[in-house]
């Protein structure tokens, strides 16, 4: 009887050891996060008291804690006429950083009246340095680095957006 129990314990131990070894060798595969169009955003310049549309973008909207914390992290690319609009709960000084963000970005801070109040241009991938707004903001738009200059965006330009 003792011999049978001993053999049973050895067999169970072997099964446990070999099953754990298989688990340790499994590779974790992460899927690339795909863009999901959740709305459109237009940027307007007020020149000679006339609003002129500069550009229209397809946007993803980050309006809950998880989406605001994750943002564009882990994305390898973003097409030129796309961006992410963050909608913050409070109108206040804001600050972003580039932790786990793989693409360089221009960060555009926008007030509660939909006016651009400051920029953080050419934010470097993976940099955890704080990138604050110069004035209180409610909305933050992230676009590919260099586009704010290419589109000649200025403080005082305005946005409008619509959800799908």
PDB file of C-alpha atoms in Angstrom:
ATOM      1  CA  UNK A   1       0.000   0.000   0.000  1.00  0.00           C
ATOM      2  CA  UNK A   2       2.827   2.420   0.885  1.00  0.00           C
ATOM      3  CA  UNK A   3       4.523   1.601  -2.399  1.00  0.00           C
ATOM      4  CA  UNK A   4       1.348   2.446  -4.378  1.00  0.00           C
ATOM      5  CA  UNK A   5       0.924   5.778  -2.557  1.00  0.00           C
ATOM      6  CA  UNK A   6       4.591   6.625  -3.168  1.00  0.00           C
ATOM      7  CA  UNK A   7       4.243   5.875  -6.902  1.00  0.00           C
ATOM      8  CA  UNK A   8       1.051   7.953  -7.056  1.00  0.00           C
ATOM      9  CA  UNK A   9       2.767  10.938  -5.372  1.00  0.00           C
ATOM     10  CA  UNK A  10       5.716  10.667  -7.788  1.00  0.00           C
ATOM     11  CA  UNK A  11       3.375  10.506 -10.798  1.00  0.00           C
ATOM     12  CA  UNK A  12       1.397  13.562  -9.666  1.00  0.00           C
ATOM     13  CA  UNK A  13       4.635  15.454  -9.000  1.00  0.00           C
ATOM     14  CA  UNK A  14       5.934  14.652 -12.486  1.00  0.00           C
ATOM     15  CA  UNK A  15       2.694  15.812 -14.092  1.00  0.00           C
ATOM     16  CA  UNK A  16       2.827  19.051 -12.097  1.00  0.00           C
ATOM     17  CA  UNK A  17       6.493  19.736 -12.963  1.00  0.00           C
ATOM     18  CA  UNK A  18       6.046  19.097 -16.686  1.00  0.00           C
ATOM     19  CA  UNK A  19       2.834  21.122 -16.931  1.00  0.00           C
ATOM     20  CA  UNK A  20       4.522  24.092 -15.217  1.00  0.00           C
ATOM     21  CA  UNK A  21       7.445  23.873 -17.608  1.00  0.00           C
ATOM     22  CA  UNK A  22       5.099  24.131 -20.604  1.00  0.00           C
ATOM     23  CA  UNK A  23       3.471  27.240 -19.099  1.00  0.00           C
ATOM     24  CA  UNK A  24       6.877  28.900 -18.614  1.00  0.00           C
ATOM     25  CA  UNK A  25       7.764  28.403 -22.283  1.00  0.00           C
ATOM     26  CA  UNK A  26       4.599  30.070 -23.603  1.00  0.00           C
ATOM     27  CA  UNK A  27       5.203  33.375 -25.347  1.00  0.00           C
ATOM     28  CA  UNK A  28       2.930  36.293 -24.696  1.00  0.00           C
ATOM     29  CA  UNK A  29       1.685  37.676 -27.975  1.00  0.00           C
ATOM     30  CA  UNK A  30       0.347  41.215 -27.971  1.00  0.00           C
ATOM     31  CA  UNK A  31      -1.942  42.358 -30.729  1.00  0.00           C
ATOM     32  CA  UNK A  32      -1.391  45.755 -32.258  1.00  0.00           C
ATOM     33  CA  UNK A  33      -4.091  48.207 -31.245  1.00  0.00           C
ATOM     34  CA  UNK A  34      -6.089  49.241 -34.279  1.00  0.00           C
ATOM     35  CA  UNK A  35      -7.493  52.717 -34.870  1.00  0.00           C
ATOM     36  CA  UNK A  36     -11.237  52.957 -34.257  1.00  0.00           C
ATOM     37  CA  UNK A  37     -12.897  56.044 -35.711  1.00  0.00           C
ATOM     38  CA  UNK A  38     -15.154  57.478 -33.012  1.00  0.00           C
ATOM     39  CA  UNK A  39     -15.683  60.909 -34.499  1.00  0.00           C
ATOM     40  CA  UNK A  40     -14.372  63.747 -36.628  1.00  0.00           C
ATOM     41  CA  UNK A  41     -12.580  66.891 -35.526  1.00  0.00           C
ATOM     42  CA  UNK A  42     -12.006  70.065 -37.516  1.00  0.00           C
ATOM     43  CA  UNK A  43      -9.472  72.770 -36.743  1.00  0.00           C
ATOM     44  CA  UNK A  44     -10.246  76.350 -37.740  1.00  0.00           C
ATOM     45  CA  UNK A  45      -8.094  79.450 -38.038  1.00  0.00           C
ATOM     46  CA  UNK A  46      -9.718  82.791 -37.361  1.00  0.00           C
ATOM     47  CA  UNK A  47      -8.150  85.053 -39.967  1.00  0.00           C
ATOM     48  CA  UNK A  48      -9.651  88.499 -40.565  1.00  0.00           C
ATOM     49  CA  UNK A  49     -12.626  87.534 -38.338  1.00  0.00           C
ATOM     50  CA  UNK A  50     -13.536  84.684 -40.689  1.00  0.00           C
ATOM     51  CA  UNK A  51     -13.142  81.065 -39.529  1.00  0.00           C
ATOM     52  CA  UNK A  52     -11.338  78.999 -42.162  1.00  0.00           C
ATOM     53  CA  UNK A  53     -11.097  75.232 -41.845  1.00  0.00           C
ATOM     54  CA  UNK A  54      -7.472  74.153 -41.752  1.00  0.00           C
ATOM     55  CA  UNK A  55      -7.911  70.385 -41.526  1.00  0.00           C
ATOM     56  CA  UNK A  56     -10.447  67.685 -40.698  1.00  0.00           C
ATOM     57  CA  UNK A  57      -9.332  64.574 -38.802  1.00  0.00           C
ATOM     58  CA  UNK A  58     -10.749  61.187 -37.939  1.00  0.00           C
ATOM     59  CA  UNK A  59     -10.386  60.792 -34.185  1.00  0.00           C
ATOM     60  CA  UNK A  60     -10.511  58.309 -31.388  1.00  0.00           C
ATOM     61  CA  UNK A  61     -11.967  59.762 -28.204  1.00  0.00           C
ATOM     62  CA  UNK A  62     -10.501  59.097 -24.756  1.00  0.00           C
ATOM     63  CA  UNK A  63     -13.182  60.071 -22.264  1.00  0.00           C
ATOM     64  CA  UNK A  64     -12.893  57.569 -19.419  1.00  0.00           C
ATOM     65  CA  UNK A  65     -10.077  56.865 -16.959  1.00  0.00           C
ATOM     66  CA  UNK A  66      -8.721  53.792 -18.769  1.00  0.00           C
ATOM     67  CA  UNK A  67      -8.721  55.453 -22.200  1.00  0.00           C
ATOM     68  CA  UNK A  68      -7.153  58.650 -20.836  1.00  0.00           C
ATOM     69  CA  UNK A  69      -4.419  56.659 -19.063  1.00  0.00           C
ATOM     70  CA  UNK A  70      -3.675  54.452 -22.083  1.00  0.00           C
ATOM     71  CA  UNK A  71      -4.079  56.960 -24.927  1.00  0.00           C
ATOM     72  CA  UNK A  72      -1.852  56.132 -27.887  1.00  0.00           C
ATOM     73  CA  UNK A  73       0.465  53.848 -25.901  1.00  0.00           C
ATOM     74  CA  UNK A  74       1.841  50.814 -27.745  1.00  0.00           C
ATOM     75  CA  UNK A  75       0.795  52.096 -31.192  1.00  0.00           C
ATOM     76  CA  UNK A  76       3.496  51.765 -33.826  1.00  0.00           C
ATOM     77  CA  UNK A  77       1.996  54.160 -36.384  1.00  0.00           C
ATOM     78  CA  UNK A  78      -0.802  56.643 -36.923  1.00  0.00           C
ATOM     79  CA  UNK A  79      -1.997  57.944 -40.267  1.00  0.00           C
ATOM     80  CA  UNK A  80      -1.588  61.659 -40.972  1.00  0.00           C
ATOM     81  CA  UNK A  81      -5.234  62.702 -40.803  1.00  0.00           C
ATOM     82  CA  UNK A  82      -5.936  60.872 -37.565  1.00  0.00           C
ATOM     83  CA  UNK A  83      -5.597  61.803 -33.933  1.00  0.00           C
ATOM     84  CA  UNK A  84      -6.773  61.147 -30.417  1.00  0.00           C
ATOM     85  CA  UNK A  85      -8.909  63.633 -28.510  1.00  0.00           C
ATOM     86  CA  UNK A  86      -8.760  63.421 -24.724  1.00  0.00           C
ATOM     87  CA  UNK A  87     -11.728  64.855 -22.871  1.00  0.00           C
ATOM     88  CA  UNK A  88     -10.734  65.648 -19.306  1.00  0.00           C
ATOM     89  CA  UNK A  89     -13.196  65.815 -16.435  1.00  0.00           C
ATOM     90  CA  UNK A  90     -11.887  69.165 -15.209  1.00  0.00           C
ATOM     91  CA  UNK A  91     -10.802  72.387 -16.889  1.00  0.00           C
ATOM     92  CA  UNK A  92      -7.357  72.917 -15.338  1.00  0.00           C
ATOM     93  CA  UNK A  93      -3.637  72.853 -16.074  1.00  0.00           C
ATOM     94  CA  UNK A  94      -2.936  69.486 -17.703  1.00  0.00           C
ATOM     95  CA  UNK A  95       0.215  67.441 -18.179  1.00  0.00           C
ATOM     96  CA  UNK A  96       0.999  64.459 -20.377  1.00  0.00           C
ATOM     97  CA  UNK A  97       4.034  62.223 -20.841  1.00  0.00           C
ATOM     98  CA  UNK A  98       5.134  59.701 -23.451  1.00  0.00           C
ATOM     99  CA  UNK A  99       5.532  56.538 -21.358  1.00  0.00           C
ATOM    100  CA  UNK A 100       5.005  53.482 -23.596  1.00  0.00           C
ATOM    101  CA  UNK A 101       4.166  55.760 -26.540  1.00  0.00           C
ATOM    102  CA  UNK A 102       6.117  54.602 -29.578  1.00  0.00           C
ATOM    103  CA  UNK A 103       5.414  57.421 -32.049  1.00  0.00           C
ATOM    104  CA  UNK A 104       6.503  61.085 -31.774  1.00  0.00           C
ATOM    105  CA  UNK A 105       3.563  63.405 -31.228  1.00  0.00           C
ATOM    106  CA  UNK A 106       2.458  67.013 -31.141  1.00  0.00           C
ATOM    107  CA  UNK A 107       0.246  67.578 -28.097  1.00  0.00           C
ATOM    108  CA  UNK A 108      -2.287  70.381 -28.446  1.00  0.00           C
ATOM    109  CA  UNK A 109      -3.984  71.756 -25.335  1.00  0.00           C
ATOM    110  CA  UNK A 110      -7.464  73.227 -25.857  1.00  0.00           C
ATOM    111  CA  UNK A 111      -9.586  75.211 -23.387  1.00  0.00           C
ATOM    112  CA  UNK A 112     -13.259  74.814 -22.473  1.00  0.00           C
ATOM    113  CA  UNK A 113     -14.211  77.237 -25.274  1.00  0.00           C
ATOM    114  CA  UNK A 114     -12.513  74.966 -27.872  1.00  0.00           C
ATOM    115  CA  UNK A 115      -9.580  77.363 -28.416  1.00  0.00           C
ATOM    116  CA  UNK A 116      -5.973  76.170 -28.651  1.00  0.00           C
ATOM    117  CA  UNK A 117      -4.088  77.490 -25.607  1.00  0.00           C
ATOM    118  CA  UNK A 118      -0.686  75.760 -25.897  1.00  0.00           C
ATOM    119  CA  UNK A 119       1.412  73.146 -27.679  1.00  0.00           C
ATOM    120  CA  UNK A 120       4.001  70.556 -26.771  1.00  0.00           C
ATOM    121  CA  UNK A 121       5.620  69.869 -30.129  1.00  0.00           C
ATOM    122  CA  UNK A 122       7.721  66.859 -31.100  1.00  0.00           C
ATOM    123  CA  UNK A 123       7.151  64.871 -27.905  1.00  0.00           C
ATOM    124  CA  UNK A 124       9.743  62.093 -27.936  1.00  0.00           C
ATOM    125  CA  UNK A 125       8.683  58.433 -27.815  1.00  0.00           C
ATOM    126  CA  UNK A 126       9.035  56.689 -24.435  1.00  0.00           C
ATOM    127  CA  UNK A 127      10.072  59.930 -22.671  1.00  0.00           C
ATOM    128  CA  UNK A 128       8.544  60.200 -19.200  1.00  0.00           C
ATOM    129  CA  UNK A 129       9.282  63.924 -18.847  1.00  0.00           C
ATOM    130  CA  UNK A 130       6.206  65.968 -17.931  1.00  0.00           C
ATOM    131  CA  UNK A 131       4.755  67.926 -20.877  1.00  0.00           C
ATOM    132  CA  UNK A 132       2.435  70.495 -19.257  1.00  0.00           C
ATOM    133  CA  UNK A 133      -0.060  72.927 -20.725  1.00  0.00           C
ATOM    134  CA  UNK A 134       0.756  76.616 -20.340  1.00  0.00           C
ATOM    135  CA  UNK A 135      -2.876  77.467 -19.535  1.00  0.00           C
ATOM    136  CA  UNK A 136      -5.853  75.481 -18.251  1.00  0.00           C
ATOM    137  CA  UNK A 137      -7.254  72.973 -20.744  1.00  0.00           C
ATOM    138  CA  UNK A 138     -10.255  70.666 -21.001  1.00  0.00           C
ATOM    139  CA  UNK A 139      -9.348  68.905 -24.261  1.00  0.00           C
ATOM    140  CA  UNK A 140      -6.039  67.548 -25.517  1.00  0.00           C
ATOM    141  CA  UNK A 141      -5.456  66.529 -29.119  1.00  0.00           C
ATOM    142  CA  UNK A 142      -2.554  64.247 -30.027  1.00  0.00           C
ATOM    143  CA  UNK A 143      -1.412  64.213 -33.648  1.00  0.00           C
ATOM    144  CA  UNK A 144       1.736  63.036 -35.410  1.00  0.00           C
ATOM    145  CA  UNK A 145       4.809  65.119 -34.677  1.00  0.00           C
ATOM    146  CA  UNK A 146       5.379  68.002 -37.071  1.00  0.00           C
ATOM    147  CA  UNK A 147       1.787  68.339 -38.246  1.00  0.00           C
ATOM    148  CA  UNK A 148       0.973  71.356 -36.079  1.00  0.00           C
ATOM    149  CA  UNK A 149       3.774  73.245 -37.874  1.00  0.00           C
ATOM    150  CA  UNK A 150       2.879  71.785 -41.274  1.00  0.00           C
ATOM    151  CA  UNK A 151      -0.731  72.924 -40.828  1.00  0.00           C
ATOM    152  CA  UNK A 152       0.457  76.268 -39.374  1.00  0.00           C
ATOM    153  CA  UNK A 153      -1.643  75.874 -36.222  1.00  0.00           C
ATOM    154  CA  UNK A 154      -1.561  78.786 -33.786  1.00  0.00           C
ATOM    155  CA  UNK A 155      -2.673  79.592 -30.266  1.00  0.00           C
ATOM    156  CA  UNK A 156      -6.211  80.935 -30.612  1.00  0.00           C
ATOM    157  CA  UNK A 157      -7.198  78.584 -33.449  1.00  0.00           C
ATOM    158  CA  UNK A 158     -10.316  76.604 -32.590  1.00  0.00           C
ATOM    159  CA  UNK A 159     -11.694  73.098 -32.909  1.00  0.00           C
ATOM    160  CA  UNK A 160     -15.071  71.478 -33.262  1.00  0.00           C
ATOM    161  CA  UNK A 161     -15.727  67.766 -33.047  1.00  0.00           C
ATOM    162  CA  UNK A 162     -18.592  65.352 -33.523  1.00  0.00           C
ATOM    163  CA  UNK A 163     -18.922  61.795 -32.271  1.00  0.00           C
ATOM    164  CA  UNK A 164     -20.046  59.098 -34.699  1.00  0.00           C
TER     165      UNK A 164
END
